[in-house]
Each structure stands twice: as structure tokens, then as C-alpha cells.
C-alpha positions as a printed NumPy array, in Angstrom:
array([[-34.18 ,  46.476, -50.783],
       [-34.703,  43.709, -48.827],
       [-32.455,  40.222, -49.837],
       [-35.609,  37.763, -49.642],
       [-37.428,  40.178, -51.91 ],
       [-35.   ,  41.313, -54.071],
       [-34.218,  37.453, -54.879],
       [-37.501,  35.911, -55.143],
       [-38.347,  38.663, -57.778],
       [-35.461,  38.513, -59.647],
       [-36.388,  34.815, -60.237],
       [-39.876,  34.631, -60.574],
       [-38.95 ,  37.676, -63.942],
       [-36.748,  35.284, -64.902],
       [-38.772,  31.682, -64.893],
       [-39.191,  29.867, -67.412],
       [-42.255,  27.695, -65.574],
       [-39.725,  25.159, -63.432],
       [-39.926,  24.516, -60.039],
       [-38.253,  26.724, -57.697],
       [-36.979,  24.142, -55.536],
       [-37.884,  19.66 , -55.82 ],
       [-36.753,  16.848, -52.985],
       [-35.425,  13.96 , -53.239],
       [-35.328,  10.518, -51.748],
       [-34.591,   7.174, -52.681],
       [-38.296,   6.61 , -53.678],
       [-37.423,   9.858, -56.675],
       [-39.1  ,  12.922, -56.133],
       [-41.369,  13.514, -53.052],
       [-42.184,  17.483, -53.273],
       [-41.438,  19.869, -55.291],
       [-42.308,  23.868, -54.668],
       [-42.846,  26.772, -57.314],
       [-42.306,  30.2  , -57.592],
       [-45.327,  31.635, -55.659],
       [-45.14 ,  29.013, -53.271],
       [-41.953,  29.388, -51.724],
       [-42.556,  33.186, -51.933],
       [-45.25 ,  32.354, -49.994],
       [-43.999,  30.367, -47.453],
       [-41.259,  32.905, -47.108],
       [-43.566,  35.059, -46.481],
       [-45.425,  33.818, -43.696],
       [-42.408,  32.69 , -41.76 ],
       [-41.525,  36.482, -41.842],
       [-45.592,  36.758, -40.689],
       [-45.087,  34.234, -38.168],
       [-41.372,  35.73 , -36.538],
       [-44.019,  39.503, -36.192],
       [-46.357,  37.128, -34.723],
       [-43.714,  35.976, -32.331],
       [-42.861,  39.613, -30.902],
       [-40.177,  39.683, -33.061],
       [-40.479,  43.63 , -34.334],
       [-37.663,  44.764, -33.928],
       [-35.518,  44.844, -36.959],
       [-31.885,  43.352, -36.723],
       [-33.108,  41.349, -34.133],
       [-30.915,  37.851, -33.706],
       [-32.668,  34.522, -34.323],
       [-30.666,  30.844, -34.132],
       [-31.721,  28.137, -36.915],
       [-30.899,  24.952, -35.601],
       [-32.691,  22.891, -38.519],
       [-29.879,  20.617, -39.877],
       [-31.117,  19.891, -43.724],
       [-35.14 ,  19.468, -42.802],
       [-36.882,  21.479, -45.519],
       [-37.984,  24.31 , -43.542],
       [-34.208,  25.754, -42.646],
       [-34.108,  28.088, -45.868],
       [-37.616,  28.912, -45.502],
       [-36.52 ,  30.061, -41.757],
       [-33.897,  31.958, -43.163],
       [-35.364,  33.567, -45.682],
       [-38.537,  34.035, -43.466],
       [-36.154,  36.086, -41.453],
       [-34.365,  37.973, -43.759],
       [-37.969,  39.   , -44.964],
       [-39.14 ,  39.823, -41.757],
       [-35.839,  42.741, -41.101],
       [-34.23 ,  40.324, -38.361],
       [-30.734,  38.726, -38.658],
       [-30.608,  35.181, -39.851],
       [-27.81 ,  33.012, -38.073],
       [-27.523,  29.467, -39.351],
       [-26.365,  27.119, -36.801],
       [-24.896,  23.013, -37.974],
       [-26.825,  20.431, -36.288],
       [-23.404,  19.032, -35.504],
       [-22.805,  21.744, -32.898],
       [-23.552,  20.552, -28.932],
       [-25.529,  22.222, -27.24 ],
       [-22.737,  23.644, -25.356],
       [-21.779,  25.183, -27.978],
       [-24.725,  26.509, -29.726],
       [-25.159,  27.887, -26.322],
       [-21.856,  29.767, -26.651],
       [-23.276,  31.109, -29.893],
       [-26.564,  32.038, -28.275],
       [-24.755,  33.998, -25.934],
       [-21.734,  36.059, -27.84 ],
       [-24.773,  36.636, -31.194],
       [-26.48 ,  38.073, -27.897],
       [-30.67 ,  36.045, -29.808],
       [-33.679,  36.779, -29.236],
       [-34.968,  33.174, -30.466],
       [-34.341,  29.812, -32.051],
       [-35.754,  27.648, -33.489],
       [-34.482,  24.032, -32.826],
       [-34.977,  20.83 , -33.678],
       [-33.272,  19.675, -30.2  ],
       [-33.101,  22.38 , -27.317],
       [-35.64 ,  23.729, -25.991],
       [-34.247,  27.317, -25.605],
       [-31.844,  29.003, -23.402],
       [-32.643,  31.47 , -20.269],
       [-33.87 ,  35.294, -21.927],
       [-34.283,  32.775, -25.614],
       [-37.527,  32.705, -26.965],
       [-37.955,  29.117, -29.023],
       [-40.094,  28.852, -32.053],
       [-41.059,  25.81 , -33.466],
       [-41.777,  25.743, -37.089],
       [-45.034,  24.788, -37.448],
       [-46.828,  27.385, -35.677],
       [-44.8  ,  29.785, -37.562],
       [-46.11 ,  28.419, -40.827],
       [-49.801,  28.824, -39.925],
       [-49.027,  32.541, -39.573],
       [-50.313,  35.19 , -41.651],
       [-48.637,  37.474, -44.411],
       [-47.381,  40.37 , -43.093],
       [-44.733,  41.028, -46.187],
       [-41.207,  41.756, -46.294],
       [-40.122,  44.527, -44.65 ],
       [-38.576,  47.93 , -46.107],
       [-35.199,  47.082, -44.888],
       [-32.016,  49.197, -46.373],
       [-29.371,  47.987, -48.377],
       [-26.456,  48.642, -45.29 ],
       [-29.459,  46.99 , -42.754],
       [-28.473,  43.391, -41.584],
       [-29.115,  40.302, -42.999],
       [-27.571,  37.44 , -42.025],
       [-24.585,  36.473, -39.757],
       [-22.902,  33.013, -39.84 ],
       [-20.099,  32.489, -37.336],
       [-16.451,  31.363, -39.058],
       [-13.09 ,  30.465, -37.223],
       [-11.287,  32.992, -35.424],
       [ -7.311,  33.069, -35.336],
       [ -8.315,  33.071, -31.434],
       [ -9.509,  29.528, -31.049],
       [-12.775,  31.34 , -31.059],
       [-15.704,  31.521, -33.549],
       [-16.434,  34.566, -34.775],
       [-19.432,  36.336, -36.18 ],
       [-19.112,  37.177, -39.902],
       [-22.503,  40.172, -39.981],
       [-23.866,  40.623, -44.202],
       [-25.826,  43.502, -45.352],
       [-29.062,  43.034, -47.254],
       [-26.946,  44.294, -50.55 ],
       [-24.988,  40.819, -50.366],
       [-27.185,  39.947, -52.951],
       [-26.202,  42.106, -54.986],
       [-22.25 ,  40.833, -54.678],
       [-23.592,  37.536, -55.969],
       [-24.946,  38.657, -59.52 ],
       [-20.752,  38.63 , -61.049],
       [-21.17 ,  34.936, -60.052],
       [-23.16 ,  33.475, -62.746],
       [-20.855,  35.105, -65.434],
       [-17.694,  34.468, -63.609],
       [-18.453,  30.93 , -62.196],
       [-21.411,  28.961, -62.378],
       [-23.342,  29.626, -65.641],
       [-26.918,  29.372, -63.739],
       [-29.407,  29.409, -66.414],
       [-33.547,  29.921, -65.501],
       [-34.096,  26.382, -67.117],
       [-30.926,  24.77 , -64.742],
       [-31.621,  21.994, -61.674],
       [-28.311,  22.451, -59.518],
       [-27.95 ,  19.325, -56.823],
       [-25.768,  20.929, -53.58 ],
       [-24.133,  18.532, -51.486],
       [-24.076,  20.361, -48.708],
       [-25.999,  21.155, -45.458],
       [-28.501,  23.923, -45.743],
       [-26.637,  26.088, -42.566],
       [-23.667,  26.536, -45.269],
       [-22.73 ,  29.414, -46.68 ],
       [-21.797,  27.642, -50.241],
       [-24.903,  26.258, -49.516],
       [-27.299,  29.215, -49.133],
       [-25.296,  30.532, -51.656],
       [-24.517,  28.881, -54.379],
       [-27.587,  26.297, -53.781],
       [-30.567,  28.442, -53.144],
       [-29.549,  32.312, -53.285],
       [-27.837,  31.812, -57.044],
       [-30.568,  29.642, -58.203],
       [-33.275,  31.463, -57.282],
       [-31.886,  34.707, -58.18 ],
       [-30.966,  33.279, -61.772],
       [-35.151,  31.489, -62.477],
       [-33.281,  27.865, -62.279],
       [-34.582,  25.004, -59.714],
       [-32.408,  23.916, -56.498],
       [-32.361,  20.502, -55.886],
       [-31.723,  18.972, -52.208],
       [-31.474,  15.529, -50.919],
       [-33.655,  14.209, -48.774],
       [-33.373,  11.074, -47.658],
       [-30.574,   8.303, -46.409],
       [-27.382,   9.994, -45.7  ],
       [-25.937,   9.18 , -49.148],
       [-21.785,   7.44 , -49.621],
       [-19.641,   8.589, -51.883],
       [-20.903,   5.813, -54.323],
       [-24.107,   7.385, -54.063],
       [-23.553,  10.277, -55.623],
       [-23.235,   9.37 , -59.387],
       [-26.729,   7.696, -59.2  ],
       [-28.724,  10.99 , -57.203],
       [-26.848,  12.82 , -60.25 ],
       [-28.755,  10.769, -63.091],
       [-32.069,  10.482, -60.444],
       [-32.834,  14.149, -60.041],
       [-31.558,  15.059, -63.412],
       [-28.681,  17.85 , -62.744],
       [-27.522,  19.593, -64.226],
       [-24.917,  21.357, -62.333],
       [-23.626,  19.883, -59.232],
       [-21.55 ,  21.146, -56.352],
       [-19.51 ,  20.309, -54.184],
       [-15.495,  20.399, -52.386],
       [-13.012,  18.821, -53.504],
       [-12.594,  15.979, -51.058],
       [-16.464,  14.685, -52.038],
       [-15.179,  14.455, -55.798],
       [-12.45 ,  12.835, -54.499],
       [-14.253,   9.78 , -52.537],
       [-16.59 ,   9.783, -55.76 ],
       [-13.869,   9.102, -57.975],
       [-12.366,   6.855, -55.217],
       [-15.197,   4.531, -54.858],
       [-17.916,   4.922, -57.818],
       [-16.959,   2.546, -60.643],
       [-15.707,   4.013, -63.65 ],
       [-18.984,   3.127, -66.117],
       [-20.798,   4.636, -63.467],
       [-19.372,   8.265, -64.301],
       [-21.028,   9.199, -67.331],
       [-23.6  ,  11.982, -66.971],
       [-26.327,  12.037, -69.6  ],
       [-27.918,  15.863, -68.038],
       [-24.905,  16.74 , -66.065],
       [-23.432,  20.944, -68.203],
       [-20.603,  21.385, -65.246],
       [-19.   ,  20.64 , -61.411],
       [-18.808,  23.13 , -59.102],
       [-15.779,  23.78 , -56.786],
       [-15.014,  25.473, -53.328],
       [-14.226,  25.449, -49.469],
       [-10.231,  24.034, -50.692],
       [ -8.167,  23.924, -53.083],
       [ -8.869,  21.893, -56.04 ],
       [ -5.161,  20.065, -56.944],
       [ -4.25 ,  19.444, -60.407],
       [ -4.032,  15.821, -60.139],
       [ -8.168,  15.766, -59.045],
       [ -8.807,  18.447, -61.747],
       [ -7.522,  16.068, -64.227],
       [ -9.056,  13.072, -63.343],
       [-12.284,  13.936, -62.469],
       [-12.68 ,  16.082, -66.161],
       [-10.616,  12.977, -67.907],
       [-12.608,  10.13 , -66.377],
       [-16.422,  12.228, -66.584],
       [-15.989,  14.432, -69.615],
       [-17.705,  17.195, -67.108],
       [-15.647,  20.615, -66.798],
       [-14.661,  21.313, -63.035],
       [-14.757,  24.68 , -62.307],
       [-13.461,  26.069, -59.511],
       [-13.921,  29.372, -57.517],
       [-11.966,  30.868, -54.697],
       [-13.963,  32.553, -51.627],
       [-14.221,  32.887, -47.903],
       [-17.584,  33.581, -45.382],
       [-16.91 ,  37.263, -45.799],
       [-17.148,  37.272, -49.613],
       [-18.452,  34.453, -50.525],
       [-16.682,  33.073, -53.739],
       [-14.813,  36.257, -55.866],
       [-11.689,  34.634, -57.798],
       [-12.935,  31.84 , -60.777],
       [-13.155,  29.72 , -63.295],
       [-16.013,  30.227, -65.766],
       [-17.725,  29.015, -68.262],
       [-15.282,  29.014, -71.746],
       [-12.608,  30.506, -69.771],
       [ -9.029,  28.4  , -70.199],
       [ -8.058,  26.784, -67.624],
       [ -5.154,  27.053, -65.643],
       [ -4.771,  23.851, -63.24 ],
       [ -3.698,  25.301, -59.329],
       [ -5.251,  28.415, -60.205],
       [ -8.746,  29.434, -58.599],
       [ -8.847,  31.7  , -61.774],
       [ -9.777,  35.125, -62.447],
       [-11.129,  37.658, -59.839],
       [-15.171,  37.787, -60.972],
       [-16.313,  40.663, -63.312],
       [-16.715,  44.171, -61.535],
       [-14.623,  43.268, -58.878],
       [-11.476,  44.938, -57.162],
       [ -9.392,  42.747, -56.225],
       [ -5.037,  43.697, -55.3  ],
       [ -2.562,  41.954, -54.212],
       [ -0.664,  43.772, -50.961],
       [  2.295,  43.541, -49.59 ],
       [  2.438,  41.399, -46.606],
       [  4.338,  44.031, -44.192],
       [  2.068,  46.912, -44.988],
       [  1.045,  49.54 , -47.791],
       [ -2.196,  49.339, -49.953],
       [ -0.267,  49.671, -53.673],
       [ -0.566,  46.494, -55.588],
       [  3.118,  44.516, -55.387],
       [  4.462,  43.372, -59.192],
       [  2.754,  41.556, -61.07 ],
       [  3.956,  37.778, -60.096],
       [  5.079,  38.755, -56.34 ],
       [  3.565,  37.172, -53.265],
       [  1.367,  38.836, -51.192],
       [ -1.59 ,  39.47 , -49.5  ],
       [ -4.798,  39.321, -51.262],
       [ -7.396,  42.007, -50.625],
       [-10.96 ,  43.22 , -52.063],
       [-12.019,  46.473, -51.949],
       [-14.793,  47.796, -49.489],
       [-17.062,  48.841, -52.081],
       [-17.559,  45.128, -53.016],
       [-21.734,  44.618, -52.071],
       [-20.679,  41.22 , -51.055],
       [-18.322,  42.661, -48.821],
       [-19.297,  41.494, -45.606],
       [-20.898,  44.111, -43.035],
       [-18.723,  44.102, -40.338],
       [-17.677,  41.159, -36.907],
       [-19.998,  40.452, -34.284],
       [-18.588,  41.936, -30.835],
       [-14.841,  42.08 , -29.935],
       [-13.507,  41.425, -33.292],
       [-15.432,  44.407, -34.667],
       [-11.883,  46.462, -35.132],
       [ -9.426,  43.436, -35.392],
       [ -7.46 ,  45.293, -38.307],
       [ -9.28 ,  43.467, -41.253],
       [ -8.77 ,  46.248, -43.211],
       [ -5.769,  48.25 , -44.369],
       [ -7.093,  51.673, -46.04 ],
       [ -9.648,  50.868, -48.752],
       [ -8.353,  47.174, -48.751],
       [ -9.656,  44.592, -46.967],
       [ -7.301,  42.244, -45.841],
       [ -8.642,  37.825, -46.668],
       [ -5.594,  36.954, -45.057],
       [ -4.447,  34.278, -47.902],
       [ -1.25 ,  34.768, -49.795],
       [ -2.021,  35.061, -53.055],
       [  0.288,  36.251, -56.465],
       [ -1.381,  37.246, -59.676],
       [  0.222,  36.206, -63.38 ],
       [  0.099,  38.116, -65.955],
       [ -2.996,  36.852, -67.923],
       [ -4.78 ,  37.787, -64.474],
       [ -5.112,  34.357, -62.661],
       [ -4.694,  34.349, -58.784],
       [ -2.316,  31.612, -57.907],
       [ -3.134,  30.559, -53.847],
       [  0.221,  30.064, -51.834],
       [ -1.453,  29.367, -48.567],
       [ -3.003,  31.509, -45.627],
       [ -1.367,  33.842, -43.926],
       [ -1.434,  32.372, -40.54 ],
       [ -1.343,  29.155, -41.364],
       [  2.854,  29.246, -43.152],
       [  4.93 ,  27.193, -41.094],
       [  8.464,  28.788, -39.965],
       [ 10.619,  25.367, -40.678],
       [ 14.263,  25.363, -39.735],
       [ 14.163,  28.961, -40.427],
       [ 12.133,  28.556, -43.574],
       [  8.828,  30.32 , -44.281],
       [  7.087,  27.184, -45.877],
       [  2.991,  27.278, -47.112],
       [  1.656,  24.052, -46.748],
       [ -0.391,  24.198, -49.279],
       [  2.564,  24.556, -51.949],
       [  3.996,  20.724, -49.813],
       [  0.533,  19.645, -50.406],
       [  0.172,  20.487, -53.654],
       [  3.251,  19.419, -54.633],
       [  2.991,  15.937, -53.503],
       [ -0.35 ,  15.33 , -53.93 ],
       [ -1.299,  12.06 , -56.131],
       [  0.885,   9.875, -54.882],
       [ -1.408,   6.426, -55.769],
       [ -0.695,   4.235, -51.822],
       [ -1.741,   7.396, -50.612],
       [ -5.405,   8.249, -49.829],
       [ -5.277,  12.024, -48.412],
       [ -2.061,  13.286, -46.537],
       [ -2.168,  16.984, -44.975],
       [  1.364,  18.55 , -43.579],
       [  1.606,  20.909, -40.378],
       [  4.416,  22.13 , -37.904],
       [  5.111,  19.996, -35.272],
       [  7.086,  20.584, -32.716],
       [ 10.385,  17.668, -31.76 ],
       [ 13.318,  17.993, -29.601],
       [ 12.231,  21.972, -29.68 ],
       [ 12.629,  21.863, -33.154],
       [  9.25 ,  23.12 , -35.668],
       [  9.861,  20.164, -38.07 ],
       [  7.371,  19.664, -41.198],
       [  5.624,  16.864, -40.374],
       [  3.363,  14.498, -43.088],
       [ -0.229,  13.426, -41.473],
       [ -1.764,  10.079, -44.23 ],
       [ -4.552,   7.591, -44.569],
       [ -3.101,   5.244, -46.35 ],
       [ -4.245,   1.457, -47.424],
       [ -1.18 ,   0.017, -48.311],
       [  1.516,  -0.472, -46.245],
       [  3.036,   2.262, -43.833],
       [  6.322,   2.144, -45.382],
       [  5.16 ,   2.393, -49.171],
       [  3.043,   5.152, -48.75 ],
       [  6.239,   6.486, -46.753],
       [  8.664,   5.949, -49.653],
       [  6.624,   7.199, -52.171],
       [  5.893,  10.502, -51.074],
       [  9.874,  10.662, -50.345],
       [ 10.621,   9.954, -53.843],
       [  8.35 ,  12.72 , -54.545],
       [  9.377,  15.398, -52.493],
       [ 12.683,  15.017, -53.768],
       [ 11.444,  15.521, -56.883],
       [  9.875,  18.171, -57.111],
       [ 10.465,  20.224, -53.835],
       [ 13.86 ,  22.184, -52.241],
       [ 14.949,  20.414, -49.692],
       [ 13.513,  22.94 , -46.751],
       [ 10.106,  21.863, -48.296],
       [ 10.649,  18.264, -47.281],
       [  8.386,  16.631, -44.813],
       [ 11.066,  15.825, -42.107],
       [  8.307,  13.185, -40.018],
       [  5.947,  11.169, -41.661],
       [  2.889,  10.27 , -39.205],
       [ -0.119,   7.773, -40.286],
       [ -3.461,   8.696, -38.564],
       [ -6.824,   6.939, -39.21 ],
       [ -8.591,  10.082, -40.845],
       [ -7.804,  14.206, -41.455],
       [ -9.959,  16.349, -39.243],
       [-12.702,  17.983, -41.374],
       [-15.308,  20.01 , -40.887],
       [-19.189,  19.387, -41.202],
       [-18.272,  20.528, -44.936],
       [-15.294,  18.918, -45.749],
       [-12.435,  21.871, -44.939],
       [ -9.543,  20.795, -43.258],
       [ -9.248,  21.486, -39.492],
       [ -5.024,  21.653, -40.315],
       [ -4.861,  23.14 , -36.518],
       [ -6.711,  20.378, -35.179],
       [ -3.435,  18.03 , -36.891],
       [ -2.067,  18.55 , -33.926],
       [ -4.52 ,  16.801, -32.106],
       [ -4.92 ,  13.291, -33.789],
       [ -4.044,  10.18 , -32.621],
       [ -1.187,   8.614, -34.563],
       [ -0.809,   5.45 , -35.697],
       [  3.053,   4.817, -36.95 ],
       [  5.56 ,   7.206, -37.784],
       [  8.698,   7.37 , -38.941],
       [ 11.44 ,  10.06 , -39.913]])
């Protein structure tokens, strides 16, 4: 099977005559592509890669096109040609791109910023789009389709290789989370290089026969998104929790009633109960959460019509084989309610094919289970409760504490805009430090957080020191870069 061919064939069969994609800017809709036009452009890109000499299945092609309209066409065109597409963030520096190019041993790069590197062919989008249709390559389900780079525990990004079959692993997400139907218009705020965007914003939309909506105008401010939702007549909106938090903070209450929006989707980081409640209270739009990672995409979620348990991302999607295994070894699931390592069975078609290069044998599997590194428990109703990353757990004064647990307990203090916690060395001791972003007086914010901590957290889980910072370090997609907290500039300190 070929991922691009399968996705487009399924989408065309389900489509009701709506566009495959619609591009908008401040003036309104600037371009639409039908499913037939979309397939024609993707097939031309596939032909262009072959005309450029990329004829060996599995050759790797890096895509550095930012949010240009050609980015998804090149991505699926490369997959359609039997190549391995590697989407890159346009925020990477030249040296970072060079490291990826060397690590992945790429054959070619398409970039609007760089002319290429030694031994790497630089391709232009114009020449590729003028090529003849070469058809889709007859790839197999286990053949590689794309590779994404994600943070490794060593500090060096690691390549996660996904197979052509990964598109089949996305099917459970529709009923289990997104609820996308042929008439839907899904607006995603993420950049094209992000798997959340490529997956939910494009693959799931096109496999469902719906319309992907993309904003191509000036980068929106948080307060702009409600207007854009209305302008594009989006029925589904996808973002990360930090986007929702900023929209609520900077938008007038009267601008948060949507005529067309049926649901909003959240992934990328944990959705706090307070944020969920405030969003749904102010907008009357369901906000459905999902838990995922680069190796499997989303696999645990709250779907349309499903009971929500604030603080839990939901239940395993239909057909998924999920287990919580003992942290110290063994492949027998722990008892209901006990905390262990969340694992996915290797039979899941959405599970990644392999890690690239030296990460190929890192002990990521235990028997037939892939260890996600997330600590979790499953309750009697099948809902999963996240207890932090195994490699994020703080060992402080002899206790093991998950920073996410502390953050969830202290979320919602009015005078604190954002905060995060991490272990910090002070006089040869590891202490829990709270990094605070606030526009209020620092003493006021510290007092409020301290009072909340005393009320809801065991003594050993409470922050010992409070550090005021200008902002929290985040990735381009909004995820907290927890390890980078140790390097942020401290404005004020309080014990």
C-alpha cells in the first residue's frame, strides 16, 4: 500500500463535493483545491522527484518549506514516490538542519532558506510542480513513508520512522476523538512540519473527505483566532492547551460564541481541568483531549458524546491494545488504578517502524509492548490518568515526584499567567522549583501559589523555591521544554 494513494482514494470516495483544502488570509479565501486538483499536484510532485533522479525506494528527502502551500504537496508527493519525507521546522538554524541532513543521510532537500549541503541535491518547488504525473509507487505496508525528529533523552534529536501502514493507525482517531465527517472544515493552528498538523490537520481530514482550512496570512495573535474561526466557517478547531489558554486570556468574552464550531481538539500537552472548564463555560464548545507521541500519534482520547473526566485524556481508542506495565520490569499489566509505564502493543498499525541510526536498539520494547515513557494508571471505567514522564520524575529529598502532578494541582491561580516546575540544585540538594510568569507583584503570586500548595499537596510535593521568569521555554508547537527551564534567566527569587 501507499499512504498518499490510500488517503486520497478514501477521501475522494467519501467527499460530497467540498474542497480538499482552502487557504485564507485577511482578505478571505485566496485559494481552494478540489480533491482531483490536490491529487494531481501531489502526483506531479511525485513525478518531479523521480525526474530529479530520486528513483530508489526509501531515499530520504528533507522538506524545509515552512507553512508554504507547497509543503504538504511535497510531503505527500515524496511519500507517493516511495521516498521518505522528513518535514523540518523553519525555526531550525542552518547548523541544526545540517545535523539532521547528516544524521538522516538525506539525498535531497527542498528549502526556501538554504541552497543545500555537500553531497545533497537542492530541489526547487517550481521545477517539481511542472513535472509529469508518474503515478504512485507500489510500496508495501511495512515500507518507510516519513520520518520525524523528536527530542531524545540524550539531548540529541532522534529520527522516528513511520511506515506506509501508519495511515491505517489513524482510522480509530476519527470515532475515538476527532469525529471528522465529510462536510467538516478543520482549522489547525500548527505549522506544517508538526505531526499533529500533518496528521489531524491533513491526513485525517483528507481520508474523511472533509476540508482542511489553512491560514496563510500574517501570523495571528491569540485574540485573532476567534475571528479566524468565524471567517473560515470552521466546524472543528485544533490547537494545543497553551493556545486555548491565550485565546481565553486575550479575547473579549463576547467574541467567544461560534456559529459554526462543533468541537475543539487539544493535544500536545496535558489539558488541565481548570482550562477545560473555562473554555467550555465561555464558549459552549466541547473541548476533546487526546494523548499521543511522535512514535504512535494520538491513541488515547475523549471522543464525541463520550463522558469527560477532567484531568484524564480519555480512554484507549477503539481497537487499540494498551497496557500499564510495572516500572521495574515484566510484561503483565499492573492492577487497576496502580501506576506504571504506559505501553502500546507492537501490532498497532500506527506504531512507528523503527528509530533511525543508533536509536535502533534502545530497549524501547519490552516483549511485544512499546514503552512510551509515560507513567499512567487506568481506572475501572477504562480512563487513563497521566502521572508524568518517567524521565521527568523528580527525586527530591528522597521522594519521587512527577512535575505534572504538581502543575495540575496548582493550575488556576488568577494572578499567575503560566508556571512550570522542575527539580533545581540548591546547596547540593535537589529542590522543587516553581518557574512563574506573572504580571502581578511577585510576592502576591508566590503567596497565592504557596496557599494553594498547602491546601492541595502533600508537604514533599510543594515547591520549595519560586523563581520569576519572563516566559517559559516552549517549542514551536507550544510544548514546554522542561529541561530548558534550568537555563532561563531568573528575574526574582523567593524561598
